Amino acid sequence: MKRWLRDVLGRRPAWMNALLAFCAYMTFVYVPWDFFVKPVAADAEAWFGFLLHGWAAKATEPIHWAIYAAGTYGFWRMRPWMWPWASVYAAQIAIGMAVWPVLHFGGVRGALAGAAAFAPFAALTVALWRARDAFRAPRRPLRERCGEWALVTGASSGIGAAFARALAAEGFSVVLSARRADRLERLAAELERERGVRTRVVPIDLAAPDGAARLADAVSDLELGVLVNNAGFGHAGRFDACSEERLVQMVQVNCTAPLVLAHRVAPGMRARGRGALIFTGSLAAKQPMPLHATYAASKAFVGLLGEALWAELRGSGVDVLVVEPGTTDTEFQQVAGEVAHEGETPEHVVAVALEALGRQPSVGIGWWRWLRGNLGMRLLPRSLLTLAAQRVTERQTPAELR
Ligand SMILES: NC(=O)c1ccc[n+]([C@@H]2O[C@H](COP(=O)([O-])OP(=O)(O)OC[C@H]3O[C@@H](n4cnc5c(N)ncnc54)[C@H](OP(=O)(O)O)[C@@H]3O)[C@@H](O)[C@H]2O)c1
């Protein structure tokens, strides 16, 4: 707990920790109370020093709420977009503090009170303006932090291929693994030609009981800096109507293979004091998913495994991240037998993952999906959550498989 607190508070200067605490208080306590509990007649909101009352005040409260929620998240994660917006909002308060006493008291008294109230917020505006670098703390390039070689499973398509391209762009030599050797060979040639990196192609079926161990053996001569445990698939349909063999293969590919590979490469990374383990989980893991029951359960396994390893390996120089995409435009839906629906690009998923690596144990892709996944899990009764998920999966599952 102490270590966690030291980590969390150490990400920003003390005065910014105070702002974070204030934003959190406004987001979770004060503004909800103001909005839902305070009578309309008693409500007042200030914007640029002009007071709004009654329904006009109530109507603008969600904007205040959104601003403080963004501030809480922005200070918590020290997001780059906080500059210049934190400073702009502080300037709005400073202006309000100067204007309101002038309008309210008038004359010299108003001007003096305005100047006194303006000064601390003006100072805060300047401090936030000058804190630009704190919101974009420079990091050593990933290649330097981890080593030369990266192993990407499921590299023949979708998110895995995007990981391979992004890592090669960072200068990693890449081991590409999946079953379709022709695709891996093509990608390897592209990476060598366009990025000038070394590659190795290891075609392997991770559904085979010894698949992951054979893959680990095939790279045991390399000092792996990054392992992307990404290969995986889904299988849509009613549990009792699904092929048992396919479900067992899914657990092998989605759960056992990442476990075995992480177990085989983590000791070397720990001994070298650097490296990264990335697990492709899913937002599907955030609730039970009728008609995708085994898939959601398999991704919950990966999520919990990866987050636990994040804690175990903290301080060892090895970063661990579970990336949790929502629907992504890959071959996944076709393989799973789902009705087609739109999603994110795999490149976006990978960019978010690489940005989050080393900063947090897991990352959801897209704030709305993240909110849906996390709020539902924390607030709704399990029965309601599961039935709501079923409504969604029913739309995505062909009638004959329901
Ligand atoms: N797309 C989404 O909406 C979404 C959302 C959340 C999470 N995810 C997760 O993202 C990961 C990547 O999926 P994707 O969306 O990129 O789908 P994809 O385009 O179908 O890619 C899946 C990859 O896994 C490999 N793979 C599947 N079965 C394998 C096996 N038995 N042995 C070895 N490799 C195997 C495939 O290669 P071969 O077929 O050549 O073997 C392919 O490279 C998966 O873990 C998936 O669960 C996807």
Coordinates of C-alpha atoms in Angstrom, one line a residue, residues 19-294:
L19 CA -5.2 19.6 -7.6
L20 CA -5.8 15.9 -8.3
A21 CA -7.4 15.4 -4.9
F22 CA -9.6 18.5 -5.5
C23 CA -10.7 17.3 -8.9
A24 CA -11.5 13.9 -7.5
Y25 CA -13.6 15.4 -4.7
M26 CA -15.5 17.6 -7.2
T27 CA -16.1 14.6 -9.5
F28 CA -17.2 12.0 -7.0
V29 CA -18.6 14.0 -4.1
Y30 CA -19.4 17.7 -4.6
V31 CA -20.8 18.0 -8.2
P32 CA -23.0 14.8 -8.0
W33 CA -24.4 16.2 -4.7
D34 CA -24.9 19.6 -6.3
F35 CA -26.6 18.2 -9.3
F36 CA -28.8 15.5 -7.8
V37 CA -29.5 16.7 -4.3
K38 CA -29.4 20.5 -4.1
P39 CA -32.9 22.0 -4.9
V40 CA -33.1 23.8 -8.2
A41 CA -34.0 27.1 -6.5
A42 CA -30.8 27.0 -4.4
D43 CA -28.5 26.2 -7.3
A44 CA -25.9 28.6 -8.5
E45 CA -23.0 28.1 -11.0
A46 CA -20.3 30.7 -11.9
W47 CA -18.9 31.0 -15.4
F48 CA -16.3 33.8 -16.0
G49 CA -17.7 35.5 -12.9
F50 CA -21.3 35.6 -14.1
L51 CA -23.6 33.7 -11.8
L52 CA -26.4 31.5 -13.2
H53 CA -29.3 30.5 -11.0
G54 CA -32.0 27.8 -10.9
W55 CA -32.4 25.7 -14.0
A56 CA -29.7 27.6 -15.9
A57 CA -27.3 26.6 -13.2
K58 CA -28.5 23.0 -13.2
A59 CA -28.2 22.8 -17.0
T60 CA -24.6 23.8 -17.0
E61 CA -23.5 21.5 -14.1
P62 CA -22.9 18.5 -16.3
I63 CA -20.2 20.6 -18.1
H64 CA -18.5 21.3 -14.7
W65 CA -18.8 17.6 -14.0
A66 CA -17.2 16.6 -17.3
I67 CA -14.4 19.1 -16.7
Y68 CA -13.6 17.9 -13.2
A69 CA -13.8 14.2 -14.4
A70 CA -11.4 15.0 -17.2
G71 CA -9.1 16.8 -14.7
T72 CA -9.2 13.8 -12.4
Y73 CA -8.3 11.4 -15.2
G74 CA -5.8 13.8 -16.7
F75 CA -3.9 14.5 -13.5
W76 CA -4.1 10.7 -12.5
R77 CA -2.5 9.6 -15.8
M78 CA -0.6 12.9 -16.5
R79 CA -2.1 12.9 -20.0
P80 CA -0.4 15.2 -22.5
W81 CA -3.7 16.9 -23.5
M82 CA -3.8 18.5 -20.0
W83 CA -1.5 21.1 -21.5
P84 CA -2.9 23.7 -22.2
W85 CA -6.4 22.8 -21.1
A86 CA -5.8 22.7 -17.3
S87 CA -4.2 26.1 -17.6
V88 CA -7.1 27.5 -19.7
Y89 CA -9.6 26.3 -17.2
A90 CA -7.6 27.8 -14.3
A91 CA -7.6 31.1 -16.3
Q92 CA -11.4 31.0 -16.6
I93 CA -11.6 30.7 -12.8
A94 CA -9.1 33.5 -12.3
I95 CA -11.1 35.8 -14.6
G96 CA -14.3 34.8 -12.7
M97 CA -12.7 35.6 -9.4
A98 CA -11.7 39.0 -10.6
V99 CA -15.1 39.8 -12.3
W100 CA -17.5 38.6 -9.7
P101 CA -16.5 40.9 -6.8
V102 CA -16.5 43.9 -9.2
L103 CA -20.1 43.0 -10.4
H104 CA -21.2 42.2 -6.9
F105 CA -19.7 45.0 -4.7
G106 CA -18.7 47.5 -7.3
G107 CA -16.3 50.4 -6.7
V108 CA -12.9 50.3 -5.0
R109 CA -14.0 47.5 -2.6
G110 CA -15.0 45.3 -5.6
A111 CA -11.8 46.0 -7.4
L112 CA -9.6 45.2 -4.4
A113 CA -11.5 42.0 -3.6
G114 CA -11.3 41.0 -7.2
A115 CA -7.6 41.6 -7.4
A116 CA -7.0 39.6 -4.2
A117 CA -9.1 36.7 -5.4
F118 CA -7.6 36.8 -8.9
A119 CA -3.9 36.6 -7.8
P120 CA -3.8 33.0 -6.5
F121 CA -5.7 31.6 -9.5
A122 CA -3.6 33.6 -11.9
A123 CA -0.5 32.1 -10.2
L124 CA -2.1 28.6 -10.7
T125 CA -2.7 29.4 -14.3
V126 CA 0.9 30.3 -14.9
A127 CA 2.1 27.3 -12.9
L128 CA 0.0 24.9 -15.0
W129 CA 1.1 26.7 -18.2
R130 CA 4.7 26.2 -17.2
A131 CA 4.2 22.6 -16.3
R132 CA 4.0 21.5 -19.9
D133 CA 6.9 19.0 -19.6
A134 CA 5.4 17.3 -16.6
F135 CA 2.5 16.2 -18.7
R136 CA 4.8 14.7 -21.3
A137 CA 7.6 13.2 -19.3
P138 CA 10.2 12.0 -21.7
R139 CA 10.7 8.2 -21.8
R140 CA 13.6 6.2 -23.1
P141 CA 12.7 4.6 -26.4
L142 CA 11.1 1.1 -26.0
R143 CA 13.9 -0.6 -27.8
E144 CA 16.4 0.9 -25.4
R145 CA 14.3 -0.1 -22.4
C146 CA 13.7 -3.7 -23.4
G147 CA 16.5 -5.1 -25.7
E148 CA 16.7 -6.2 -29.3
W149 CA 14.2 -9.0 -30.0
A150 CA 10.4 -9.1 -29.8
L151 CA 8.2 -12.2 -30.1
V152 CA 4.7 -11.6 -31.4
T153 CA 2.2 -14.5 -31.5
G154 CA -0.8 -14.2 -33.8
A155 CA 1.4 -12.1 -36.1
S156 CA -0.2 -13.3 -39.4
S157 CA -3.2 -11.0 -39.0
G158 CA -5.0 -8.1 -37.2
I159 CA -3.6 -6.8 -33.9
G160 CA -0.6 -9.1 -34.0
A161 CA 0.5 -7.9 -37.4
A162 CA 0.0 -4.3 -36.2
F163 CA 2.2 -5.0 -33.1
A164 CA 4.9 -6.5 -35.3
R165 CA 4.9 -3.5 -37.6
A166 CA 4.9 -1.0 -34.7
L167 CA 7.7 -2.8 -32.9
A168 CA 9.8 -3.0 -36.0
A169 CA 9.3 0.7 -36.5
E170 CA 10.8 1.1 -33.0
G171 CA 13.8 -0.8 -34.2
F172 CA 13.1 -4.3 -32.7
S173 CA 14.1 -7.4 -34.5
V174 CA 10.9 -9.5 -34.6
V175 CA 10.0 -13.2 -34.2
L176 CA 6.7 -13.7 -36.0
S177 CA 4.6 -16.7 -35.0
A178 CA 1.2 -18.0 -36.1
R179 CA 0.0 -21.0 -38.2
R180 CA -0.1 -19.3 -41.7
A181 CA 3.6 -19.4 -42.7
D182 CA 3.1 -17.7 -46.0
R183 CA 1.7 -14.6 -44.4
L184 CA 4.4 -14.5 -41.8
E185 CA 7.0 -14.8 -44.5
R186 CA 5.5 -11.9 -46.4
L187 CA 5.4 -9.7 -43.3
A188 CA 9.0 -10.7 -42.4
A189 CA 10.1 -9.6 -45.9
E190 CA 8.2 -6.3 -45.5
L191 CA 9.8 -5.5 -42.1
E192 CA 13.3 -6.4 -43.3
R193 CA 12.9 -4.3 -46.4
E194 CA 11.1 -1.3 -44.9
R195 CA 12.6 -1.2 -41.4
G196 CA 16.0 -2.8 -41.9
V197 CA 15.4 -5.1 -38.8
R198 CA 16.1 -8.8 -38.5
T199 CA 13.2 -11.3 -38.4
R200 CA 12.5 -14.9 -37.7
V201 CA 9.4 -16.8 -38.7
V202 CA 8.2 -19.6 -36.5
P203 CA 5.0 -21.2 -37.8
I204 CA 3.3 -23.1 -34.9
D205 CA -0.1 -24.2 -33.9
L206 CA -0.6 -23.0 -30.4
A207 CA -3.7 -25.2 -30.0
A208 CA -1.4 -28.2 -29.9
P209 CA -0.6 -29.2 -26.3
D210 CA 3.1 -28.7 -26.9
G211 CA 2.8 -25.7 -29.2
A212 CA 3.8 -23.0 -26.8
A213 CA 6.7 -25.0 -25.4
R214 CA 8.0 -25.6 -29.0
L215 CA 7.7 -21.9 -29.8
A216 CA 9.7 -21.1 -26.6
D217 CA 12.3 -23.6 -27.6
A218 CA 12.6 -22.1 -31.1
V219 CA 13.5 -18.7 -29.6
S220 CA 15.5 -19.9 -26.6
D221 CA 18.8 -18.7 -28.3
L222 CA 17.5 -15.1 -28.4
E223 CA 17.4 -12.5 -25.6
L224 CA 13.8 -11.6 -25.8
G225 CA 13.1 -8.0 -24.8
V226 CA 9.3 -8.0 -25.6
L227 CA 6.8 -10.9 -25.6
V228 CA 3.4 -10.0 -27.1
N229 CA 1.1 -12.8 -26.2
N230 CA -1.6 -12.0 -28.7
A231 CA -2.7 -15.1 -30.6
G232 CA -6.3 -15.9 -29.8
F233 CA -9.8 -16.5 -31.2
G234 CA -13.4 -16.6 -30.3
H235 CA -16.2 -19.0 -31.1
A236 CA -19.7 -17.5 -31.1
G237 CA -22.8 -19.5 -30.2
R238 CA -24.8 -21.3 -27.5
F239 CA -22.4 -23.2 -25.2
D240 CA -24.1 -26.6 -25.5
A241 CA -24.1 -26.3 -29.3
C242 CA -20.4 -25.3 -29.6
S243 CA -17.8 -27.8 -30.7
E244 CA -16.2 -29.1 -27.5
E245 CA -12.9 -29.6 -29.4
R246 CA -12.9 -26.0 -30.5
L247 CA -13.6 -24.7 -27.0
V248 CA -10.8 -26.7 -25.6
Q249 CA -8.5 -25.4 -28.3
M250 CA -9.6 -21.9 -27.4
V251 CA -8.5 -22.3 -23.8
Q252 CA -5.2 -23.8 -25.0
V253 CA -4.5 -20.8 -27.4
N254 CA -6.0 -18.0 -25.3
C255 CA -4.9 -19.1 -21.8
T256 CA -2.4 -22.0 -21.7
A257 CA -0.1 -20.7 -24.5
P258 CA 0.4 -17.1 -23.0
L259 CA 0.9 -18.7 -19.6
V260 CA 3.6 -21.1 -20.8
L261 CA 5.4 -18.4 -23.0
A262 CA 5.4 -15.8 -20.2
H263 CA 6.7 -18.5 -17.8
R264 CA 9.5 -19.4 -20.1
V265 CA 10.7 -15.8 -21.0
A266 CA 10.1 -14.0 -17.7
P267 CA 13.1 -15.4 -15.8
G268 CA 15.5 -14.2 -18.5
M269 CA 13.9 -10.7 -18.5
R270 CA 14.0 -10.5 -14.7
A271 CA 17.7 -11.6 -14.7
R272 CA 18.6 -8.9 -17.3
G273 CA 16.5 -6.4 -15.4
R274 CA 14.6 -5.3 -18.5
G275 CA 11.8 -6.4 -20.8
A276 CA 8.1 -6.3 -21.4
L277 CA 5.3 -8.8 -21.3
I278 CA 2.2 -7.8 -23.2
F279 CA -1.0 -9.8 -23.1
T280 CA -3.9 -9.1 -25.5
G281 CA -6.9 -9.5 -23.3
S282 CA -10.3 -8.1 -24.1
L283 CA -13.1 -5.9 -22.8
A284 CA -15.1 -9.1 -23.2
A285 CA -13.4 -10.1 -19.9
K286 CA -15.3 -7.3 -18.0
Q287 CA -18.5 -9.3 -17.7
P288 CA -19.8 -12.8 -18.4
M289 CA -20.7 -13.1 -22.1
P290 CA -23.6 -15.5 -22.9
L291 CA -23.0 -16.8 -26.5
H292 CA -19.3 -16.1 -26.0
A293 CA -19.1 -17.8 -22.6
T294 CA -15.7 -19.5 -23.0

